[in-house]
Amino acid sequence: MKDNVRSSVIVNLIRTLCLTILSFISFPYVCSALGSSFMGTYTWLNTFVYYFLIIAKSGIPNVAIRECSKVQNDKQLLSRKVQEFFIIQAVLTILSFGLMCAFVFSVPELLEFKNLIFILSINFVIGVFSFEWVFIALEKHYFISFRSISTTALTSILIISLIKYPTFNDMTLYCVLTISSTILTVIINVIAVRKYITFKYVGPYDFKEHFKPITVVFVISLMLTIYNSTDSFILGFLDKSKTAVANYSVGIKSIEIIITLITSLDSVFIPRATKYYKLENKVFFNNLTKYGFNICLFIAIPAIATMSILSTQISTIISGGGEGYSDAPLILIILCSMSLTFSLSDMIYEQVLIPMKKEKYYLYTLAMGAILNIGGSISLGLIFKDHPAIGVAIATILTDAILLINMIFLTKEYVHSAIFNKNTLKIIIAGIAVAICSYFETLLFASLSAVLQIVLVVIIGAFVYLSLLLLMKEDLVCSFKKKKTAANE
């Protein structure tokens, strides 16, 4: 079981790392080319559109993955499930687009950018045809990885080749190019999915059984979006120039990459956790939970240590060295622990609550978090009126910590021992050592460029981290050592 899961984990991590590298190539270039004002405007508009993307999806992918994974070996039952979820999502997408139009034509500040908003909305309008959740349910990780890397690479090349100046036209072109990856994904997925399902009618459909879980997960998704994206949206109103939004997006970019790296593993763990819980195999279910949290801590702890020390260098690279991003390093330091707190909360929801059909616990937690985050972001954004992005960052990290504590308390029967154990202590000790080493390395390499500083600090830090974990016999590192030894024998 573990070897099979490990291979899927490795494939997903490779995919996410490749996408991360591509992002690090294109995003800094765009920040520099468009400038903080145009980049902030794009981020603000994209945040607005994202709300309606969530309404269009309505949490369907998570429920669909769970339900489709149960019938993955029966083509007819699988086809019926896929058709049911597709019809539901298509109807909700139409309603979501109509609701978005109502907002755009009602709010003058949004109406000014209606053309850009409609371009960005193509993401969720055609996204209904992507069927990505089918491939996740079927655990087609190699296909997903190859396709994602290929489409993102092509998009990145186009962005770097065509975006040149801080003008409205170039910002419009950037909006067009960002959705091209979704268009390519839809075309490829529609062609490939026919191998596993049929689009012919295989009814009768039973929509009623899906309404309750979809409703719960939809509200969760909406609350999660409000919780995650409202900070940027609020900043857009607090700062008319939108430079605060750009600073915030640069500051949080590397954190989002780490979070994406960790949460990408959900596509591996959700189908497996669902199977084990359905079979009432508590030993495998608990081991899978512990394994997932082990990976999360293994990645997040050294990332926090390194990002907090290298915040200035990282922000300089992500912003492309452009002007107007002076608050980004401090924002990165404030928010870097989100790579652990947010990731753990998400894993508890995806790997524990969804398989158990207890999503309502996450819903209540997010509702509380959304209220705290909105209130805190507005209050601290106004208090730090000269640097509103810093105030919003403080409100966000405080809320995130409160939510994680609540999530652990609600699921302590399943997650307490998986998080609070000797192995976690070993990772924390090694992480502290990485932070100390990184600090002195930045002093030693101060005369070098930001890129070289980051490369050297990360390489040396990785060596120190893995060496200490090996000496302390940390579970994850030792598991790979045992596998290698067994293979040699």
Coordinates of C-alpha atoms in Angstrom, one line a residue:
M1 CA 0.0 0.0 0.0
K2 CA 2.7 2.5 1.1
D3 CA 4.8 1.9 -2.0
N4 CA 1.8 2.5 -4.3
V5 CA 0.9 5.7 -2.5
R6 CA 4.5 6.8 -2.4
S7 CA 4.8 6.5 -6.2
S8 CA 1.7 8.6 -6.7
V9 CA 3.0 11.1 -4.1
I10 CA 6.3 11.4 -6.0
V11 CA 4.6 11.9 -9.3
N12 CA 2.4 14.7 -7.9
L13 CA 5.3 16.4 -6.2
I14 CA 7.3 16.3 -9.5
R15 CA 4.4 17.8 -11.3
T16 CA 3.9 20.6 -8.8
L17 CA 7.7 21.3 -8.7
C18 CA 7.8 21.7 -12.4
L19 CA 4.8 24.0 -12.4
T20 CA 6.4 25.9 -9.6
I21 CA 9.6 26.4 -11.7
L22 CA 7.5 27.6 -14.6
S23 CA 5.6 30.0 -12.3
F24 CA 8.9 31.4 -11.0
I25 CA 10.0 32.1 -14.5
S26 CA 6.8 33.8 -15.8
F27 CA 5.4 35.5 -12.7
P28 CA 8.4 37.7 -11.8
Y29 CA 8.7 38.6 -15.5
V30 CA 5.1 39.8 -15.6
C31 CA 5.4 41.7 -12.3
S32 CA 8.4 43.6 -13.7
A33 CA 6.8 44.1 -17.2
L34 CA 3.4 45.3 -16.1
G35 CA 4.4 47.1 -13.0
S36 CA 2.8 47.1 -9.5
S37 CA -0.3 49.1 -10.5
F38 CA -1.4 47.0 -13.5
M39 CA -0.4 43.7 -11.8
G40 CA -2.4 44.8 -8.8
T41 CA -5.4 45.5 -11.0
Y42 CA -5.2 42.1 -12.7
T43 CA -4.9 40.3 -9.3
W44 CA -7.9 42.3 -8.0
L45 CA -10.1 41.5 -11.0
N46 CA -9.0 37.8 -11.0
T47 CA -10.0 37.6 -7.3
F48 CA -13.4 38.9 -8.1
V49 CA -13.9 36.4 -10.9
Y50 CA -12.7 33.6 -8.7
Y51 CA -15.7 34.0 -6.4
F52 CA -18.0 33.0 -9.3
L53 CA -15.7 30.2 -10.3
I54 CA -16.3 28.7 -6.9
I55 CA -20.1 29.2 -7.3
A56 CA -19.9 27.4 -10.6
K57 CA -18.0 24.5 -9.2
S58 CA -20.1 24.5 -6.0
G59 CA -17.8 22.0 -4.4
I60 CA -18.7 19.4 -7.0
P61 CA -15.1 18.2 -7.7
N62 CA -14.5 17.0 -4.2
V63 CA -17.9 15.2 -3.9
A64 CA -17.4 13.8 -7.5
I65 CA -14.0 12.4 -6.7
R66 CA -15.3 10.6 -3.6
E67 CA -18.4 9.2 -5.4
C68 CA -16.6 8.3 -8.7
S69 CA -13.7 6.6 -6.9
K70 CA -16.3 4.1 -5.4
V71 CA -17.4 2.9 -8.8
Q72 CA -14.2 3.4 -10.8
N73 CA -14.2 -0.3 -11.9
D74 CA -17.8 -0.2 -13.4
K75 CA -17.8 1.9 -16.6
Q76 CA -21.6 2.2 -16.8
L77 CA -22.0 3.3 -13.2
L78 CA -19.0 5.6 -13.5
S79 CA -20.5 7.2 -16.7
R80 CA -23.8 7.8 -15.0
K81 CA -22.1 9.5 -12.0
V82 CA -20.0 11.6 -14.3
Q83 CA -23.0 12.7 -16.4
E84 CA -25.0 13.6 -13.2
F85 CA -22.2 15.8 -11.9
F86 CA -21.6 17.3 -15.3
I87 CA -25.2 18.4 -15.7
I88 CA -25.4 19.8 -12.2
Q89 CA -22.2 21.8 -12.7
A90 CA -23.3 23.0 -16.2
V91 CA -26.6 24.4 -14.7
L92 CA -24.7 26.1 -11.8
T93 CA -22.1 27.6 -14.2
I94 CA -24.9 29.3 -16.2
L95 CA -26.4 30.7 -13.0
S96 CA -23.0 31.8 -11.7
F97 CA -22.2 33.6 -14.9
G98 CA -25.5 35.4 -14.8
L99 CA -24.9 36.5 -11.2
M100 CA -21.4 37.8 -12.1
C101 CA -22.9 39.9 -14.9
A102 CA -25.4 41.4 -12.4
F103 CA -22.6 42.5 -10.1
V104 CA -20.4 43.8 -13.0
F105 CA -23.2 46.0 -14.3
S106 CA -24.2 47.2 -10.8
V107 CA -20.8 48.3 -9.4
P108 CA -19.2 51.2 -11.3
E109 CA -15.7 50.3 -10.3
L110 CA -16.2 46.8 -11.8
L111 CA -18.0 48.0 -14.9
E112 CA -14.9 50.0 -15.8
F113 CA -13.1 46.7 -16.3
K114 CA -15.9 44.6 -17.7
N115 CA -14.0 43.4 -20.8
L116 CA -11.2 42.0 -18.7
I117 CA -13.6 40.4 -16.3
F118 CA -15.4 38.7 -19.1
I119 CA -12.2 37.4 -20.5
L120 CA -11.1 36.0 -17.2
S121 CA -14.6 34.4 -16.7
I122 CA -13.9 32.1 -19.6
N123 CA -11.9 30.1 -17.0
F124 CA -15.0 28.8 -15.3
V125 CA -17.4 29.0 -18.2
I126 CA -15.5 26.4 -20.2
G127 CA -14.1 24.7 -17.0
V128 CA -17.3 22.7 -16.7
F129 CA -15.9 20.5 -19.6
S130 CA -12.5 19.8 -18.0
F131 CA -13.6 16.6 -16.2
E132 CA -10.4 16.9 -14.1
W133 CA -12.1 15.3 -11.2
V134 CA -12.7 12.1 -13.3
F135 CA -8.9 11.6 -13.8
I136 CA -8.2 12.3 -10.1
A137 CA -10.9 9.7 -9.0
L138 CA -9.3 7.2 -11.4
E139 CA -5.9 8.1 -10.0
K140 CA -4.4 8.9 -13.5
H141 CA -1.6 10.9 -12.0
Y142 CA 0.9 10.4 -14.8
F143 CA -1.6 11.8 -17.3
I144 CA -2.5 14.8 -15.2
S145 CA 1.1 15.6 -14.6
F146 CA 2.3 15.4 -18.2
R147 CA -0.7 17.4 -19.4
S148 CA -0.4 20.1 -16.7
I149 CA 3.4 20.6 -17.3
S150 CA 2.9 20.7 -21.1
T151 CA 0.1 23.3 -21.1
T152 CA 1.7 25.4 -18.4
A153 CA 5.0 25.4 -20.2
L154 CA 3.4 26.6 -23.5
T155 CA 1.5 29.3 -21.7
S156 CA 4.6 30.5 -19.9
I157 CA 6.5 30.7 -23.1
L158 CA 3.7 32.8 -24.7
I159 CA 3.6 35.1 -21.7
I160 CA 7.3 35.8 -21.7
S161 CA 7.4 36.3 -25.5
L162 CA 4.4 38.6 -25.8
I163 CA 4.1 40.7 -22.5
K164 CA 6.5 43.6 -22.8
Y165 CA 5.2 46.9 -21.3
P166 CA 3.1 48.4 -18.4
T167 CA 0.1 49.2 -20.6
F168 CA -3.6 48.3 -20.5
N169 CA -3.2 46.4 -23.8
D170 CA -0.5 44.2 -22.4
M171 CA -2.6 43.6 -19.3
T172 CA -5.5 42.5 -21.5
L173 CA -3.2 40.2 -23.4
Y174 CA -2.0 38.7 -20.2
C175 CA -5.6 38.0 -19.2
V176 CA -6.1 36.2 -22.5
L177 CA -2.9 34.1 -22.1
T178 CA -3.7 33.1 -18.5
I179 CA -6.9 31.4 -19.6
S180 CA -5.2 29.7 -22.6
S181 CA -4.0 26.9 -20.3
T182 CA -7.6 26.1 -19.2
I183 CA -8.7 26.0 -22.8
L184 CA -5.9 23.6 -23.7
T185 CA -6.7 21.5 -20.7
V186 CA -10.4 21.2 -21.6
I187 CA -9.6 20.1 -25.2
I188 CA -7.1 17.4 -24.0
N189 CA -9.4 16.1 -21.2
V190 CA -12.5 15.9 -23.3
I191 CA -10.6 13.7 -25.8
A192 CA -8.9 11.5 -23.2
V193 CA -11.9 11.0 -20.9
R194 CA -13.9 9.1 -23.5
K195 CA -11.5 6.2 -22.9
Y196 CA -13.0 5.7 -19.4
I197 CA -16.6 6.8 -19.8
T198 CA -19.4 7.2 -22.4
F199 CA -21.4 10.3 -23.1
K200 CA -24.4 8.2 -24.2
Y201 CA -27.4 8.3 -21.9
V202 CA -27.0 5.7 -19.1
G203 CA -29.8 6.9 -16.8
P204 CA -32.0 7.1 -15.0
Y205 CA -30.2 9.9 -13.2
D206 CA -30.5 10.3 -9.4
F207 CA -29.6 13.9 -8.7
K208 CA -31.3 14.0 -5.3
E209 CA -28.6 11.9 -3.6
H210 CA -26.0 14.5 -4.6
F211 CA -27.8 17.6 -3.5
K212 CA -27.1 17.4 0.3
P213 CA -23.3 16.7 0.1
I214 CA -22.9 19.2 -2.8
T215 CA -24.7 21.9 -0.9
V216 CA -22.5 21.4 2.2
V217 CA -19.3 21.3 0.2
F218 CA -20.4 24.3 -2.0
V219 CA -20.9 26.4 1.1
I220 CA -17.6 25.3 2.4
S221 CA -15.9 26.2 -1.0
L222 CA -17.6 29.6 -0.9
M223 CA -16.6 30.2 2.7
L224 CA -13.0 29.1 1.8
T225 CA -12.9 31.5 -1.1
I226 CA -14.2 34.3 1.0
Y227 CA -11.6 33.4 3.7
N228 CA -8.7 33.1 1.2
S229 CA -9.4 35.8 -1.3
T230 CA -11.2 38.6 0.6
D231 CA -7.9 40.0 1.8
S232 CA -6.9 40.9 -1.7
F233 CA -10.3 42.1 -2.6
I234 CA -10.5 44.3 0.5
L235 CA -7.1 45.8 -0.3
G236 CA -8.4 46.8 -3.7
F237 CA -10.9 49.1 -2.1
L238 CA -8.5 50.3 0.7
D239 CA -5.9 51.3 -1.9
K240 CA -7.2 52.8 -5.1
S241 CA -3.9 52.5 -6.9
K242 CA -4.0 48.7 -6.3
T243 CA -0.2 48.7 -5.4
A244 CA -1.1 47.2 -2.0
V245 CA -2.7 44.3 -3.8
A246 CA 0.4 43.8 -5.9
N247 CA 2.6 43.9 -2.8
Y248 CA 0.4 41.3 -1.1
S249 CA 0.4 39.0 -4.2
V250 CA 4.2 39.1 -4.4
G251 CA 4.6 38.5 -0.6
I252 CA 2.2 35.5 -0.6
K253 CA 3.3 34.0 -4.0
S254 CA 6.1 31.7 -2.6
I255 CA 3.8 30.7 0.3
E256 CA 1.1 29.7 -2.2
I257 CA 3.6 27.6 -4.1
I258 CA 4.4 25.6 -1.0
I259 CA 0.7 25.3 -0.1
T260 CA 0.0 24.1 -3.6
L261 CA 2.9 21.6 -3.4
I262 CA 1.4 20.1 -0.3
T263 CA -2.3 20.2 -1.1
S264 CA -1.6 18.7 -4.6
L265 CA -1.3 15.5 -2.7
D266 CA -5.0 15.6 -1.9
S267 CA -5.6 14.0 -5.3
V268 CA -3.6 11.0 -4.1
F269 CA -5.0 10.7 -0.6
I270 CA -8.8 11.5 -1.1
P271 CA -9.6 8.4 -3.2
R272 CA -7.5 6.1 -1.0
A273 CA -8.9 7.5 2.3
T274 CA -12.4 7.1 0.9
K275 CA -11.8 3.5 0.1
Y276 CA -10.2 2.6 3.4
Y277 CA -12.9 4.4 5.4
K278 CA -15.7 2.7 3.3
L279 CA -14.0 -0.7 4.0
E280 CA -13.8 0.2 7.7
N281 CA -10.1 -0.4 7.5
K282 CA -9.1 1.9 10.4
V283 CA -5.5 0.8 10.5
F284 CA -4.8 1.8 6.9
F285 CA -7.0 4.9 7.2
N286 CA -5.0 6.2 10.2
N287 CA -1.7 5.2 8.7
L288 CA -2.6 7.1 5.5
T289 CA -3.5 10.2 7.6
K290 CA -0.3 10.1 9.5
Y291 CA 1.7 9.6 6.3
G292 CA 0.0 12.6 4.7
F293 CA 0.7 14.9 7.8
N294 CA 4.3 13.6 7.9
I295 CA 4.8 14.8 4.3
C296 CA 3.1 18.2 5.1
L297 CA 5.4 18.9 8.1
F298 CA 8.5 17.6 6.2
I299 CA 7.9 20.2 3.4
A300 CA 6.4 23.1 5.4
I301 CA 8.8 23.4 8.3
P302 CA 12.0 24.0 6.4
A303 CA 10.1 26.1 3.9
I304 CA 9.0 28.5 6.7
A305 CA 12.6 28.6 8.1
T306 CA 14.1 29.4 4.7
M307 CA 11.4 31.9 3.5
S308 CA 11.5 33.9 6.7
I309 CA 15.3 34.4 6.4
L310 CA 15.4 35.0 2.6
S311 CA 12.2 37.1 2.4
T312 CA 14.0 40.1 0.8
Q313 CA 15.8 38.0 -1.8
I314 CA 12.7 36.0 -2.6
S315 CA 10.5 39.1 -3.0
T316 CA 13.0 40.7 -5.2
I317 CA 13.0 37.7 -7.6
I318 CA 9.3 37.3 -7.6
S319 CA 8.7 41.0 -8.3
G320 CA 11.2 40.8 -11.1
G321 CA 13.1 43.6 -9.3
G322 CA 10.4 46.1 -10.2
E323 CA 9.6 49.2 -8.2
G324 CA 6.7 49.5 -5.8
Y325 CA 7.1 46.2 -3.9
S326 CA 8.8 47.4 -0.7
D327 CA 6.2 45.9 1.6
A328 CA 6.4 42.4 0.1
P329 CA 9.3 41.0 2.2
L330 CA 7.6 41.9 5.5
I331 CA 4.3 40.4 4.2
L332 CA 6.2 37.2 3.3
I333 CA 7.7 37.0 6.9
I334 CA 4.3 37.5 8.5
L335 CA 2.5 35.0 6.3
C336 CA 5.1 32.3 5.8
S337 CA 3.7 30.0 8.6
M338 CA 0.5 29.7 6.5
S339 CA 2.4 27.1 4.5
L340 CA 1.9 24.9 7.6
T341 CA -1.3 26.1 9.2
F342 CA -3.4 26.3 6.0
S343 CA -2.0 23.1 4.6
L344 CA -2.7 21.1 7.8
S345 CA -6.3 22.5 7.9
D346 CA -6.8 21.6 4.3
M347 CA -5.5 18.1 4.8
I348 CA -7.7 17.5 7.8
Y349 CA -10.7 18.5 5.7
E350 CA -9.7 16.6 2.5
Q351 CA -8.3 13.4 4.0
V352 CA -10.3 13.0 7.2
L353 CA -13.6 14.9 7.1
I354 CA -14.6 14.3 3.4
P355 CA -14.1 10.5 3.5
M356 CA -16.1 10.4 6.8
K357 CA -18.8 12.7 5.3
K358 CA -18.4 15.1 8.1
E359 CA -17.7 18.2 6.0
K360 CA -20.1 20.3 8.2
Y361 CA -17.3 20.6 10.9
Y362 CA -15.1 22.4 8.3
L363 CA -18.1 24.5 7.3
Y364 CA -18.6 25.9 10.8
T365 CA -14.9 26.5 11.2
L366 CA -14.7 28.4 7.9
A367 CA -17.8 30.5 8.7
M368 CA -16.1 31.6 11.9
G369 CA -12.8 32.2 10.0
A370 CA -14.5 34.3 7.3
I371 CA -16.0 36.6 9.8
L372 CA -12.8 37.0 11.7
N373 CA -10.7 37.5 8.6
I374 CA -13.0 40.1 7.0
G375 CA -13.4 42.0 10.3
G376 CA -9.7 41.8 11.1
S377 CA -8.6 42.7 7.5
I378 CA -10.7 45.8 7.4
S379 CA -9.8 46.9 10.9
L380 CA -6.0 46.3 10.7
G381 CA -6.0 47.5 7.1
L382 CA -7.4 50.9 8.3
I383 CA -5.1 51.0 11.3
F384 CA -2.0 50.4 9.1
K385 CA -3.4 52.9 6.6
D386 CA 0.0 53.8 5.1
H387 CA 0.7 50.1 4.6
P388 CA -2.7 48.3 4.5
A389 CA -1.2 45.1 3.1
I390 CA 0.8 44.6 6.3
G391 CA -2.4 45.0 8.5
V392 CA -4.3 42.5 6.3
A393 CA -1.4 40.0 6.5
I394 CA -1.4 40.2 10.3
A395 CA -5.2 39.6 10.4
T396 CA -4.9 36.7 8.0
I397 CA -2.2 34.8 9.9
L398 CA -3.9 35.2 13.2
T399 CA -7.2 33.9 11.8
D400 CA -5.4 31.0 10.1
A401 CA -3.8 29.9 13.4
I402 CA -7.2 30.0 15.2
L403 CA -8.8 27.9 12.5
L404 CA -6.1 25.2 12.7
I405 CA -6.4 24.9 16.4
N406 CA -10.2 24.5 16.1
M407 CA -9.8 21.9 13.3
I408 CA -7.4 19.8 15.4
F409 CA -9.7 20.0 18.4
L410 CA -12.7 18.8 16.3
T411 CA -10.9 15.9 14.8
K412 CA -8.5 15.1 17.7
E413 CA -9.5 11.4 17.7
Y414 CA -7.9 11.0 14.2
V415 CA -5.3 13.7 13.9
H416 CA -3.9 14.5 17.3
S417 CA -1.4 11.5 17.4
A418 CA -0.6 12.0 13.7
I419 CA 0.6 15.6 14.4
F420 CA 1.9 15.7 18.0
N421 CA 4.5 13.0 18.2
K422 CA 8.3 12.4 18.4
N423 CA 8.7 12.4 14.7
T424 CA 7.2 15.9 14.4
L425 CA 9.6 17.1 17.1
K426 CA 12.5 15.8 15.0
I427 CA 11.3 17.8 12.0
I428 CA 10.9 21.0 14.1
I429 CA 14.4 20.6 15.5
A430 CA 15.9 20.1 12.1
G431 CA 13.8 23.1 10.8
I432 CA 15.3 25.4 13.6
A433 CA 18.8 24.3 12.6
V434 CA 18.0 25.2 9.0
A435 CA 16.8 28.7 10.0
I436 CA 20.0 29.3 12.1
C437 CA 22.2 28.1 9.2
S438 CA 20.3 30.1 6.7
Y439 CA 20.8 33.3 8.7
F440 CA 24.6 33.0 8.9
E441 CA 24.7 31.9 5.2
T442 CA 23.0 35.1 4.1
L443 CA 25.6 37.1 6.0
L444 CA 28.4 35.1 4.4
F445 CA 26.9 35.3 0.9
A446 CA 25.7 39.0 1.2
S447 CA 27.8 40.2 -1.7
L448 CA 26.3 37.7 -4.2
S449 CA 23.1 38.2 -6.2
A450 CA 19.7 37.3 -4.8
V451 CA 19.4 34.2 -7.0
L452 CA 22.8 32.8 -6.0
Q453 CA 22.1 33.5 -2.3
I454 CA 18.8 31.6 -2.5
V455 CA 20.4 28.7 -4.5
L456 CA 23.3 28.3 -2.1
V457 CA 21.2 28.7 1.1
V458 CA 18.6 26.2 -0.1
I459 CA 21.3 23.6 -1.2
I460 CA 23.2 23.8 2.1
G461 CA 20.0 24.0 4.1
A462 CA 18.7 20.9 2.4
F463 CA 21.9 19.0 3.2
V464 CA 21.8 20.1 6.9
Y465 CA 18.0 19.2 7.1
L466 CA 18.2 15.8 5.6
S467 CA 21.4 14.9 7.5
L468 CA 19.9 15.8 10.8
L469 CA 16.7 13.9 10.0
L470 CA 18.7 10.9 9.0
L471 CA 20.7 11.0 12.2
M472 CA 17.5 11.3 14.3
K473 CA 15.9 8.5 12.3
E474 CA 12.9 10.5 11.1
D475 CA 10.2 8.2 9.6
L476 CA 9.9 9.6 6.1
V477 CA 13.6 9.9 5.4
C478 CA 14.3 6.4 6.9
S479 CA 11.5 4.9 4.8
F480 CA 13.3 5.9 1.6
K481 CA 16.6 4.6 3.0
K482 CA 15.0 1.2 3.8
K483 CA 13.5 1.0 0.3
K484 CA 16.8 1.7 -1.3
T485 CA 18.6 -0.8 0.9
A486 CA 16.0 -3.5 0.1
A487 CA 16.3 -2.7 -3.7
N488 CA 20.1 -3.2 -3.5
E489 CA 19.8 -6.5 -1.8

